[in-house]
Amino acid sequence: MNDASRMATIESLVDFHTFSIDRSTYIWTGDKYFYEDRFYSDKPPIMALYSSVFYLFLKSVFNLTIATHQSATYFLLTVLIMGVMSSLGLVCLYEIFKFFRIDERWTNIVLLLAGGER
């Protein structure tokens, strides 16, 4: 799994309050590096920091953790992370079209195509 170390960082930030992934469920991943006797993700940390907010929400509200409900938590994190960013992007695109006074019909068509793009 290409992003396992990112998931390990998310879990470690929320559950263990560290960037080190030594105690993570995803410690088995190969996309990590060893520094000063600890393993860390080889991914830039900004996405893990952003995603940890959603993981904290799932853990606090629904008691879903990566250690106990790995598949469900992974799925919901993916939906929340990508859903929020996609929605924010569509709102920004709408505001740009509105600023340039693009016809509402064309705006709706473009937003429908952009929102439905996989």
XYZ file of N, CA and C in Angstrom, residues 3-86:
252
model
N 0.297 4.423 0.562
C 0.112 5.460 1.580
C 0.003 4.898 2.994
N 0.491 3.700 3.210
C 0.397 3.088 4.542
C 1.148 3.892 5.586
N 2.297 4.446 5.220
C 3.032 5.216 6.221
C 2.310 6.516 6.567
N 1.539 7.058 5.619
C 0.739 8.242 5.938
C -0.356 7.876 6.941
N -1.000 6.737 6.723
C -2.004 6.266 7.681
C -1.355 5.997 9.043
N -0.142 5.476 9.023
C 0.588 5.233 10.268
C 0.858 6.540 11.004
N 1.194 7.585 10.247
C 1.438 8.887 10.865
C 0.154 9.468 11.446
N -0.939 9.340 10.720
C -2.236 9.823 11.217
C -2.574 9.127 12.529
N -2.460 7.803 12.533
C -2.749 7.040 13.742
C -1.815 7.452 14.873
N -0.541 7.602 14.592
C 0.437 7.939 15.625
C 0.216 9.334 16.191
N -0.138 10.282 15.325
C -0.396 11.635 15.805
C -1.562 11.675 16.795
N -2.643 11.001 16.459
C -3.843 11.058 17.299
C -3.737 10.111 18.502
N -3.318 8.881 18.253
C -3.328 7.883 19.320
C -2.111 7.928 20.239
N -0.948 8.325 19.680
C 0.283 8.270 20.472
C 0.983 9.619 20.583
N 0.437 10.659 19.952
C 0.954 12.033 20.034
C 2.404 12.150 19.598
N 2.732 11.497 18.498
C 4.086 11.529 17.960
C 4.064 11.320 16.450
N 5.095 11.768 15.788
C 5.246 11.498 14.360
C 5.866 10.119 14.122
N 6.473 9.568 15.133
C 7.077 8.242 15.016
C 5.983 7.193 14.823
N 6.186 6.281 13.883
C 5.158 5.281 13.570
C 5.473 3.917 14.184
N 6.365 3.880 15.157
C 6.810 2.614 15.754
C 5.677 1.785 16.348
N 4.674 2.423 16.911
C 3.580 1.676 17.555
C 2.329 1.575 16.685
N 2.422 2.007 15.451
C 1.269 2.021 14.561
C 0.891 0.626 14.063
N -0.366 0.486 13.713
C -0.870 -0.734 13.073
C -0.164 -0.965 11.740
N 0.270 0.115 11.095
C 0.899 0.044 9.775
C 2.423 -0.001 9.834
N 3.008 -0.426 10.929
C 4.460 -0.478 11.058
C 5.088 -1.397 10.012
N 4.329 -2.322 9.488
C 4.823 -3.276 8.492
C 5.170 -2.632 7.149
N 4.718 -1.426 6.925
C 4.881 -0.798 5.621
C 6.352 -0.606 5.242
N 6.595 -0.577 3.967
C 7.952 -0.358 3.483
C 8.251 1.102 3.190
N 7.217 1.933 3.114
C 7.424 3.347 2.779
C 7.665 4.183 4.039
N 8.780 3.892 4.673
C 9.161 4.574 5.907
C 10.679 4.712 5.913
N 11.166 5.504 6.844
C 12.610 5.596 7.017
C 12.944 5.559 8.500
N 14.166 5.219 8.775
C 14.656 5.032 10.140
C 15.561 6.213 10.484
N 15.238 6.900 11.581
C 16.020 8.057 12.014
C 16.087 8.077 13.534
N 17.285 8.102 14.074
C 17.523 8.145 15.513
C 16.678 7.118 16.271
N 16.788 5.877 15.854
C 16.149 4.733 16.495
C 14.627 4.708 16.402
N 14.043 5.443 15.478
C 12.598 5.454 15.287
C 12.278 5.408 13.788
N 11.075 4.856 13.499
C 10.591 4.862 12.122
C 9.635 6.025 11.917
N 9.714 6.618 10.714
C 8.854 7.732 10.331
C 8.370 7.503 8.902
N 7.261 8.123 8.574
C 6.749 8.056 7.208
C 7.706 8.776 6.270
N 7.783 8.279 5.043
C 8.597 8.976 4.051
C 7.771 9.996 3.265
N 6.521 10.211 3.672
C 5.628 11.182 3.019
C 5.734 12.545 3.718
N 5.521 13.624 2.979
C 5.473 14.939 3.630
C 4.356 14.964 4.679
N 4.552 15.640 5.790
C 3.614 15.536 6.915
C 2.319 16.337 6.795
N 2.212 17.267 5.861
C 1.055 18.163 5.841
C -0.262 17.424 5.637
N -0.301 16.430 4.770
C -1.535 15.675 4.539
C -1.901 14.852 5.773
N -0.925 14.312 6.455
C -1.190 13.552 7.682
C -1.720 14.479 8.774
N -1.169 15.670 8.871
C -1.670 16.629 9.860
C -3.118 17.004 9.562
N -3.409 17.303 8.303
C -4.772 17.631 7.883
C -5.718 16.457 8.163
N -5.302 15.267 7.816
C -6.141 14.076 7.959
C -6.355 13.674 9.412
N -5.405 14.004 10.251
C -5.534 13.614 11.659
C -6.725 14.296 12.337
N -7.129 15.450 11.821
C -8.329 16.121 12.354
C -9.557 15.240 12.133
N -9.666 14.650 10.956
C -10.802 13.777 10.652
C -10.728 12.476 11.450
N -9.517 11.964 11.621
C -9.358 10.746 12.420
C -9.719 11.011 13.881
N -9.318 12.154 14.406
C -9.687 12.520 15.773
C -11.203 12.610 15.916
N -11.865 13.163 14.907
C -13.331 13.235 14.897
C -13.940 11.835 14.925
N -13.488 10.939 14.048
C -14.019 9.565 14.017
C -13.771 8.839 15.329
N -12.620 9.064 15.902
C -12.286 8.400 17.171
C -13.120 8.961 18.317
N -13.251 10.265 18.387
C -13.964 10.904 19.497
C -15.470 10.681 19.443
N -16.041 10.801 18.257
C -17.495 10.737 18.125
C -18.011 9.308 17.971
N -17.331 8.509 17.151
C -17.831 7.175 16.827
C -16.996 6.035 17.415
N -15.947 6.385 18.141
C -15.038 5.396 18.734
C -14.443 4.457 17.688
N -14.199 4.982 16.500
C -13.549 4.212 15.429
C -12.060 4.500 15.463
N -11.274 3.455 15.572
C -9.827 3.634 15.535
C -9.246 2.729 14.457
N -8.055 3.071 14.034
C -7.384 2.255 13.031
C -7.063 0.885 13.604
N -6.719 0.832 14.871
C -6.363 -0.445 15.497
C -7.559 -1.382 15.638
N -8.756 -0.843 15.897
C -9.916 -1.708 16.163
C -10.863 -1.866 14.977
N -10.941 -0.873 14.115
C -11.849 -0.910 12.961
C -11.108 -0.406 11.731
N -10.075 -1.099 11.349
C -9.162 -0.622 10.319
C -9.853 -0.322 8.987
N -10.621 -1.252 8.465
C -11.246 -1.059 7.147
C -12.255 0.082 7.155
N -13.132 0.103 8.137
C -14.155 1.148 8.215
C -13.519 2.519 8.420
N -12.519 2.594 9.279
C -11.851 3.864 9.540
C -11.121 4.357 8.304
N -10.434 3.462 7.623
C -9.712 3.827 6.394
C -10.687 4.349 5.339
N -11.801 3.654 5.163
C -12.814 4.066 4.185
C -13.379 5.439 4.536
N -13.796 5.621 5.793
C -14.392 6.893 6.194
C -13.392 8.041 6.127
N -12.147 7.778 6.478
C -11.129 8.816 6.354
C -10.966 9.243 4.901
N -10.925 8.280 4.019
C -10.784 8.590 2.598
C -11.956 9.426 2.107
N -13.160 9.039 2.466
C -14.357 9.777 2.047
C -14.341 11.197 2.623
N -14.037 11.313 3.905
C -14.032 12.636 4.533
C -12.934 13.528 3.973
N -11.738 13.001 3.872
C -10.607 13.805 3.403
C -10.836 14.279 1.975
N -11.156 13.360 1.096
C -11.347 13.718 -0.303
C -12.648 14.486 -0.513
N -13.678 14.138 0.236
C -14.962 14.826 0.102
C -14.881 16.281 0.489
N -14.222 16.573 1.587
C -14.101 17.957 2.041
C -13.260 18.769 1.062
N -12.136 18.208 0.637
C -11.282 18.939 -0.297
C -11.970 19.137 -1.658
N -12.674 18.131 -2.141
C -13.391 18.256 -3.413
C -14.499 19.295 -3.318
